[in-house]
Tab-separated table of C-alpha atoms and ligand atoms in Angstrom:
chain	number	residue	atom	x	y	z
F	1	UNK	CA	29.432	-17.216	0.502
F	2	UNK	CA	26.201	-16.884	2.473
F	3	UNK	CA	24.423	-20.205	2.938
F	4	UNK	CA	21.241	-18.678	1.448
F	5	UNK	CA	22.932	-16.989	-1.511
F	6	UNK	CA	21.571	-19.421	-4.085
F	7	UNK	CA	17.965	-19.421	-2.893
F	8	UNK	CA	15.462	-17.148	-4.615
F	9	UNK	CA	13.912	-14.927	-1.940
F	10	UNK	CA	10.192	-14.129	-2.114
F	11	UNK	CA	10.227	-10.369	-2.635
F	12	UNK	CA	7.024	-8.327	-2.289
F	13	UNK	CA	7.773	-5.458	-4.634
F	14	UNK	CA	4.588	-4.871	-6.628
F	15	UNK	CA	1.180	-6.446	-7.099
F	16	UNK	CA	1.679	-6.673	-10.869
F	17	UNK	CA	4.480	-9.184	-10.241
F	18	UNK	CA	2.090	-11.572	-8.433
F	19	UNK	CA	-0.705	-13.672	-9.894
F	20	UNK	CA	-4.342	-13.237	-8.857
F	21	UNK	CA	-4.515	-16.404	-6.713
F	22	UNK	CA	-1.457	-15.289	-4.722
F	23	UNK	CA	-3.007	-11.882	-4.010
F	24	UNK	CA	-6.266	-13.619	-3.069
F	25	UNK	CA	-4.374	-15.963	-0.695
F	26	UNK	CA	-2.648	-12.969	0.941
F	27	UNK	CA	-6.010	-11.257	1.503
F	28	UNK	CA	-7.554	-14.411	2.935
F	29	UNK	CA	-4.577	-15.032	5.233
F	30	UNK	CA	-4.722	-11.432	6.474
F	31	UNK	CA	-8.426	-11.808	7.298
F	32	UNK	CA	-7.914	-15.185	8.985
F	33	UNK	CA	-5.043	-13.862	11.102
F	34	UNK	CA	-7.163	-10.892	12.207
F	35	UNK	CA	-10.101	-13.097	13.236
F	36	UNK	CA	-7.871	-15.654	14.984
F	37	UNK	CA	-6.577	-13.088	17.485
F	38	UNK	CA	-9.709	-11.019	18.124
F	39	UNK	CA	-9.631	-9.728	21.687
F	40	UNK	CA	-5.993	-10.620	22.275
F	41	UNK	CA	-3.528	-8.017	23.595
F	42	UNK	CA	-1.632	-6.484	20.668
F	43	UNK	CA	1.728	-7.761	21.899
F	44	UNK	CA	0.778	-11.457	22.133
F	45	UNK	CA	2.235	-13.526	19.257
F	46	UNK	CA	-0.061	-15.449	16.895
F	47	UNK	CA	-0.501	-19.139	17.708
F	48	UNK	CA	1.569	-20.250	14.689
F	49	UNK	CA	4.254	-17.537	15.129
F	50	UNK	CA	5.615	-18.048	11.579
F	51	UNK	CA	8.387	-15.461	12.071
F	52	UNK	CA	9.684	-16.879	15.364
F	53	UNK	CA	13.412	-16.234	15.532
F	54	UNK	CA	13.315	-13.927	12.468
F	55	UNK	CA	14.386	-10.302	12.305
F	56	UNK	CA	12.884	-7.681	9.977
F	57	UNK	CA	14.940	-4.568	9.116
F	58	UNK	CA	13.076	-1.444	8.080
F	59	UNK	CA	14.656	1.459	6.217
F	60	UNK	CA	12.803	4.748	5.797
F	61	UNK	CA	13.845	7.398	3.292
F	62	UNK	CA	10.498	9.167	3.788
F	63	UNK	CA	8.215	9.882	6.743
F	64	UNK	CA	5.785	7.244	7.955
F	65	UNK	CA	3.330	6.592	10.760
F	66	UNK	CA	1.140	3.668	9.641
F	67	UNK	CA	3.757	1.687	7.728
F	68	UNK	CA	6.351	2.055	10.439
F	69	UNK	CA	4.157	1.090	13.377
F	70	UNK	CA	2.137	-1.574	11.576
F	71	UNK	CA	5.193	-3.445	10.303
F	72	UNK	CA	6.771	-3.303	13.737
F	73	UNK	CA	3.585	-4.591	15.401
F	74	UNK	CA	3.161	-7.160	12.610
F	75	UNK	CA	6.565	-8.793	12.922
F	76	UNK	CA	6.170	-8.966	16.727
F	77	UNK	CA	2.735	-10.633	16.382
F	78	UNK	CA	4.339	-13.149	14.028
F	79	UNK	CA	6.872	-13.944	16.750
F	80	UNK	CA	9.813	-12.042	15.270
F	81	UNK	CA	11.646	-8.799	16.011
F	82	UNK	CA	12.561	-5.617	14.142
F	83	UNK	CA	15.340	-3.103	13.570
F	84	UNK	CA	14.135	0.277	12.297
F	85	UNK	CA	16.218	3.112	10.935
F	86	UNK	CA	15.967	6.224	8.808
F	87	UNK	CA	18.111	6.004	5.684
F	88	UNK	CA	19.741	9.328	6.586
F	89	UNK	CA	21.248	7.691	9.686
F	90	UNK	CA	22.855	4.925	7.608
F	91	UNK	CA	25.949	5.003	5.404
F	92	UNK	CA	23.369	4.777	2.609
F	93	UNK	CA	22.677	8.414	3.407
F	94	UNK	CA	26.379	9.211	2.763
F	95	UNK	CA	26.455	7.474	-0.584
F	96	UNK	CA	27.173	3.796	0.156
F	97	UNK	CA	25.770	1.879	-2.835
F	98	UNK	CA	22.319	0.452	-2.268
F	99	UNK	CA	23.471	-2.942	-3.557
F	100	UNK	CA	26.234	-3.084	-0.936
F	101	UNK	CA	23.718	-2.177	1.748
F	102	UNK	CA	21.517	-5.033	0.538
F	103	UNK	CA	24.390	-7.521	0.639
F	104	UNK	CA	25.354	-6.514	4.177
F	105	UNK	CA	21.825	-6.521	5.617
F	106	UNK	CA	21.183	-9.906	3.979
F	107	UNK	CA	23.893	-11.339	6.261
F	108	UNK	CA	22.272	-9.857	9.379
F	109	UNK	CA	18.491	-10.007	9.087
F	110	UNK	CA	15.826	-12.262	7.544
F	111	UNK	CA	13.852	-9.675	5.553
F	112	UNK	CA	14.037	-5.970	4.718
F	113	UNK	CA	11.213	-3.487	4.244
F	114	UNK	CA	12.145	-0.269	2.457
F	115	UNK	CA	10.290	3.006	1.968
F	116	UNK	CA	12.253	4.736	-0.774
F	117	UNK	CA	12.198	7.947	-2.744
F	118	UNK	CA	13.057	6.193	-6.004
F	119	UNK	CA	11.351	2.958	-6.984
F	120	UNK	CA	14.450	1.827	-8.893
F	121	UNK	CA	16.400	1.812	-5.629
F	122	UNK	CA	14.061	-0.812	-4.195
F	123	UNK	CA	14.434	-2.897	-7.360
F	124	UNK	CA	18.229	-2.639	-7.160
F	125	UNK	CA	18.205	-3.465	-3.451
F	126	UNK	CA	16.081	-6.572	-4.111
F	127	UNK	CA	18.291	-7.685	-6.995
F	128	UNK	CA	21.329	-7.696	-4.694
F	129	UNK	CA	19.581	-9.037	-1.567
F	130	UNK	CA	19.479	-12.704	-0.601
F	131	UNK	CA	16.563	-12.206	1.808
F	132	UNK	CA	12.993	-11.081	0.984
F	133	UNK	CA	12.555	-7.362	0.272
F	134	UNK	CA	9.232	-5.580	0.786
F	135	UNK	CA	8.193	-2.315	-0.868
F	136	UNK	CA	6.872	-0.067	1.901
F	137	UNK	CA	6.025	2.724	-0.608
F	138	UNK	CA	7.990	4.329	-3.408
F	139	UNK	CA	7.253	7.175	-5.795
F	140	UNK	CA	5.697	4.563	-8.106
F	141	UNK	CA	3.653	2.204	-5.947
F	142	UNK	CA	2.346	1.220	-2.514
F	143	UNK	CA	1.336	-2.450	-2.700
F	144	UNK	CA	1.040	-3.089	1.072
F	145	UNK	CA	-1.541	-0.304	1.303
F	146	UNK	CA	-3.734	-1.852	-1.355
F	147	UNK	CA	-3.880	-5.226	0.410
F	148	UNK	CA	-5.225	-3.403	3.476
F	149	UNK	CA	-7.667	-1.409	1.327
F	150	UNK	CA	-9.100	-4.470	-0.397
F	151	UNK	CA	-9.264	-6.383	2.876
F	152	UNK	CA	-11.236	-3.502	4.410
F	153	UNK	CA	-13.647	-3.310	1.479
F	154	UNK	CA	-14.245	-7.075	1.630
F	155	UNK	CA	-14.839	-7.092	5.402
F	156	UNK	CA	-17.713	-4.663	4.884
F	157	UNK	CA	-19.002	-5.408	1.387
F	158	UNK	CA	-17.863	-8.909	0.401
F	159	UNK	CA	-15.600	-10.081	-2.442
F	160	UNK	CA	-14.121	-7.301	-4.548
F	161	UNK	CA	-14.239	-9.368	-7.732
F	162	UNK	CA	-16.811	-7.885	-10.110
F	163	UNK	CA	-17.329	-4.745	-8.025
F	164	UNK	CA	-16.613	-1.126	-9.037
F	165	UNK	CA	-14.088	1.025	-7.166
F	166	UNK	CA	-13.666	4.699	-8.069
F	167	UNK	CA	-10.492	6.724	-7.563
F	168	UNK	CA	-10.851	10.507	-7.462
F	169	UNK	CA	-7.652	12.563	-7.516
F	170	UNK	CA	-3.994	12.064	-8.327
F	171	UNK	CA	-2.899	9.167	-10.549
F	172	UNK	CA	-0.150	8.502	-8.018
F	173	UNK	CA	1.673	5.588	-6.339
F	174	UNK	CA	-1.401	4.377	-4.432
F	175	UNK	CA	-3.533	4.626	-7.579
F	176	UNK	CA	-0.910	2.603	-9.484
F	177	UNK	CA	-1.099	-0.300	-7.043
F	178	UNK	CA	-4.903	-0.279	-7.268
F	179	UNK	CA	-4.582	-0.483	-11.056
F	180	UNK	CA	-2.343	-3.532	-10.629
F	181	UNK	CA	-4.831	-5.152	-8.218
F	182	UNK	CA	-7.827	-4.543	-10.496
F	183	UNK	CA	-6.086	-6.282	-13.361
F	184	UNK	CA	-5.146	-9.273	-11.235
F	185	UNK	CA	-8.275	-9.785	-9.114
F	186	UNK	CA	-10.949	-8.766	-11.604
F	187	UNK	CA	-12.746	-5.640	-10.493
F	188	UNK	CA	-13.615	-2.437	-12.299
F	189	UNK	CA	-11.394	0.474	-11.367
F	190	UNK	CA	-12.436	3.920	-12.553
F	191	UNK	CA	-9.991	6.796	-12.204
F	192	UNK	CA	-10.949	10.481	-12.399
F	193	UNK	CA	-7.893	12.752	-12.421
F	194	UNK	CA	-6.859	16.064	-13.947
F	195	UNK	CA	-5.278	15.432	-17.381
F	196	UNK	CA	-1.811	16.457	-16.135
F	197	UNK	CA	-1.940	13.912	-13.297
F	198	UNK	CA	-2.836	10.792	-15.276
F	199	UNK	CA	-1.595	7.383	-14.045
F	200	UNK	CA	1.586	6.050	-15.643
F	201	UNK	CA	0.732	4.228	-18.876
F	202	UNK	CA	3.268	1.575	-17.894
F	203	UNK	CA	1.024	0.623	-14.978
F	204	UNK	CA	-1.933	0.155	-17.297
F	205	UNK	CA	0.076	-2.207	-19.479
F	206	UNK	CA	1.472	-4.092	-16.460
F	207	UNK	CA	-1.942	-4.710	-14.908
F	208	UNK	CA	-3.359	-8.121	-15.690
F	209	UNK	CA	-6.436	-8.396	-17.906
F	210	UNK	CA	-8.857	-9.856	-15.343
F	211	UNK	CA	-10.435	-6.480	-14.559
F	212	UNK	CA	-11.523	-3.281	-16.262
F	213	UNK	CA	-9.598	-0.044	-15.859
F	214	UNK	CA	-11.197	3.203	-17.000
F	215	UNK	CA	-9.369	6.533	-16.905
F	216	UNK	CA	-11.251	9.830	-17.231
F	217	UNK	CA	-11.374	13.360	-15.925
F	218	UNK	CA	-14.899	13.650	-14.543
F	219	UNK	CA	-15.262	12.724	-10.848
F	220	UNK	CA	-19.050	12.451	-11.153
F	221	UNK	CA	-18.829	9.943	-13.998
F	222	UNK	CA	-16.227	7.872	-12.140
F	223	UNK	CA	-18.239	7.706	-8.928
F	224	UNK	CA	-21.653	7.019	-10.525
F	225	UNK	CA	-22.966	3.788	-8.956
F	226	UNK	CA	-19.529	2.800	-7.572
F	227	UNK	CA	-19.285	0.476	-4.568
F	228	UNK	CA	-16.300	2.322	-3.135
F	229	UNK	CA	-14.801	5.802	-3.503
F	230	UNK	CA	-11.096	6.249	-2.792
F	231	UNK	CA	-8.820	9.251	-2.734
F	232	UNK	CA	-5.383	10.305	-1.474
F	233	UNK	CA	-3.474	13.498	-0.853
F	234	UNK	CA	-3.129	15.894	-3.767
F	235	UNK	CA	0.535	16.457	-2.853
F	236	UNK	CA	2.533	13.297	-2.204
F	237	UNK	CA	5.887	13.112	-0.421
F	238	UNK	CA	8.502	14.386	-2.853
F	239	UNK	CA	6.080	16.453	-4.985
F	240	UNK	CA	7.393	19.983	-5.374
F	241	UNK	CA	4.508	21.638	-7.278
F	242	UNK	CA	2.169	22.184	-4.302
F	243	UNK	CA	0.342	25.291	-5.521
F	244	UNK	CA	-0.229	24.000	-9.057
F	245	UNK	CA	-1.566	20.752	-7.658
F	246	UNK	CA	-3.997	22.333	-5.224
F	247	UNK	CA	-5.365	24.472	-8.058
F	248	UNK	CA	-5.671	21.550	-10.484
F	249	UNK	CA	-7.314	19.206	-7.968
F	250	UNK	CA	-9.835	21.661	-6.515
F	251	UNK	CA	-12.752	20.143	-8.535
F	252	UNK	CA	-11.734	16.650	-7.365
F	253	UNK	CA	-12.676	16.879	-3.694
F	254	UNK	CA	-14.643	13.906	-2.335
F	255	UNK	CA	-17.582	15.516	-0.563
F	256	UNK	CA	-21.128	14.475	0.340
F	257	UNK	CA	-22.521	15.562	-3.024
F	258	UNK	CA	-20.030	13.346	-4.841
F	259	UNK	CA	-20.540	10.396	-2.479
F	260	UNK	CA	-24.297	10.662	-3.074
F	261	UNK	CA	-23.718	9.694	-6.722
F	262	UNK	CA	-22.130	6.393	-5.688
F	263	UNK	CA	-24.073	3.237	-4.813
F	264	UNK	CA	-26.437	3.593	-1.855
F	265	UNK	CA	-24.155	1.489	0.376
F	266	UNK	CA	-20.853	2.833	-1.050
F	267	UNK	CA	-17.901	3.092	1.316
F	268	UNK	CA	-15.041	5.609	1.446
F	269	UNK	CA	-11.344	4.745	1.752
F	270	UNK	CA	-8.222	6.905	2.174
F	271	UNK	CA	-4.741	5.534	2.926
F	272	UNK	CA	-4.033	8.502	5.237
F	273	UNK	CA	-2.590	10.955	6.127
F	274	UNK	CA	-5.631	12.984	5.019
F	275	UNK	CA	-5.983	16.687	4.382
F	276	UNK	CA	-9.522	17.551	5.410
F	277	UNK	CA	-10.971	20.321	3.279
F	278	UNK	CA	-8.677	19.428	0.369
F	279	UNK	CA	-9.061	15.950	-1.149
F	280	UNK	CA	-11.844	14.994	1.281
F	281	UNK	CA	-14.527	16.886	3.191
F	282	UNK	CA	-14.663	16.383	6.973
F	283	UNK	CA	-18.217	15.091	6.695
F	284	UNK	CA	-17.090	12.233	4.435
F	285	UNK	CA	-13.936	11.071	6.196
F	286	UNK	CA	-15.578	11.412	9.613
F	287	UNK	CA	-18.983	10.203	8.411
F	288	UNK	CA	-20.763	6.822	8.394
F	289	UNK	CA	-19.509	5.755	4.951
F	290	UNK	CA	-15.852	6.119	5.920
F	291	UNK	CA	-13.837	2.982	6.725
F	292	UNK	CA	-10.503	4.749	7.145
F	293	UNK	CA	-9.817	3.585	10.710
F	294	UNK	CA	-10.459	-0.067	9.861
F	295	UNK	CA	-8.280	0.509	6.796
F	296	UNK	CA	-5.428	1.847	8.939
F	297	UNK	CA	-5.721	-1.046	11.416
F	298	UNK	CA	-5.750	-3.544	8.577
F	299	UNK	CA	-2.238	-2.486	7.605
F	300	UNK	CA	-1.046	-4.707	10.489
F	301	UNK	CA	-3.045	-7.732	9.369
F	302	UNK	CA	-2.166	-7.325	5.683
F	303	UNK	CA	1.507	-6.894	6.466
F	304	UNK	CA	1.473	-10.054	8.573
F	305	UNK	CA	0.187	-11.961	5.560
F	306	UNK	CA	2.950	-10.433	3.409
F	307	UNK	CA	5.656	-11.276	5.951
F	308	UNK	CA	4.386	-14.846	6.417
F	309	UNK	CA	4.340	-15.246	2.619
F	310	UNK	CA	7.880	-13.873	2.324
F	311	UNK	CA	8.972	-16.429	4.910
F	312	UNK	CA	7.397	-19.190	2.835
F	313	UNK	CA	3.963	-19.408	4.433
F	314	UNK	CA	0.679	-18.439	2.820
F	315	UNK	CA	0.127	-18.817	-0.933
P	1	CP	N1	-0.741	5.071	4.432
P	1	CP	C1	0.560	5.084	4.802
P	1	CP	O1	1.414	4.402	4.184
P	1	CP	O2	0.823	5.877	5.872
P	1	CP	P1	2.253	6.279	6.434
P	1	CP	O3	2.869	7.205	5.414
P	1	CP	O4	1.965	6.960	7.730
P	1	CP	O5	3.093	5.045	6.595
P	2	NVA	N1	0.620	9.232	-2.112
P	2	NVA	C1	1.085	9.451	-0.768
P	2	NVA	C2	0.803	8.262	0.079
P	2	NVA	C3	1.208	8.388	1.512
P	2	NVA	C4	0.944	7.144	2.299
P	2	NVA	C5	2.569	9.776	-0.768
P	2	NVA	O1	3.315	9.104	-1.507
P	2	NVA	O2	2.994	10.676	-0.058
């Protein structure tokens, strides 16, 4: 038996599974870690190096740029190392059970990050693993992204509690994790989506009751006076109905006219990759209200907070 088999690992699977103070502590740790190493070379470990001697495995069933590079940079800055592979290169890709994969990797590494096609696979992997498991995006949620998003908003506009964030577009995985965060941290989250692309009702019931979540179909109403406007691709990885989606989402583009309805100092966020001319106009994503490059960078800092927490640190 593994010596750690009876310990409960700290998995980071979804924001709805955490309480508000834990999410707040993760955000604060991410910000503190960023400030503490300002001006340092990217490869220099943090002073506390909380992952020294630890190895993170990363498994990708879907493409990734930001998640892949930011987790790799993050574990190195925490003093640890990484092993990265595409699921198709593993026996997992030839049908080895996901639970067996979890049991084996738990004997070899200290934590596993997975980007999976099916959310249930991540849940099953975590249930069989004896080391922390991190959700690096599934069809249902993207919790790491939302830590970076909220961190970015707060760096520029202060605490998110009590503020209004507007989502324009697909009620997808990224939207779901924002719903979870709103309910835990206490902000207003307005969603404007086409009726056929409504968020999962399960996510509304899982969100805590600290915030206010409003779902509608009018982008102008959602954005009115909002402190932040957020969107994402109209066609996520794994979606097969491209043409129907592009037609349904055409009135949901975030452009200057829509941004002008938001608060005077409203900011724009997008998890990237973006499709200019579809969900966002060039003038918005490349304009002064856009924080997307800070948001992308903050994936490293947010992920470091998650990894340190998984290893028993923050919160
Ligand atoms: N935002 C995000 O998760 O990007 P990648 O798909 O490039 O990892
Ligand atoms: N909703 C998008 C997010 C990509 C980071 C997707 O799942 O493809």
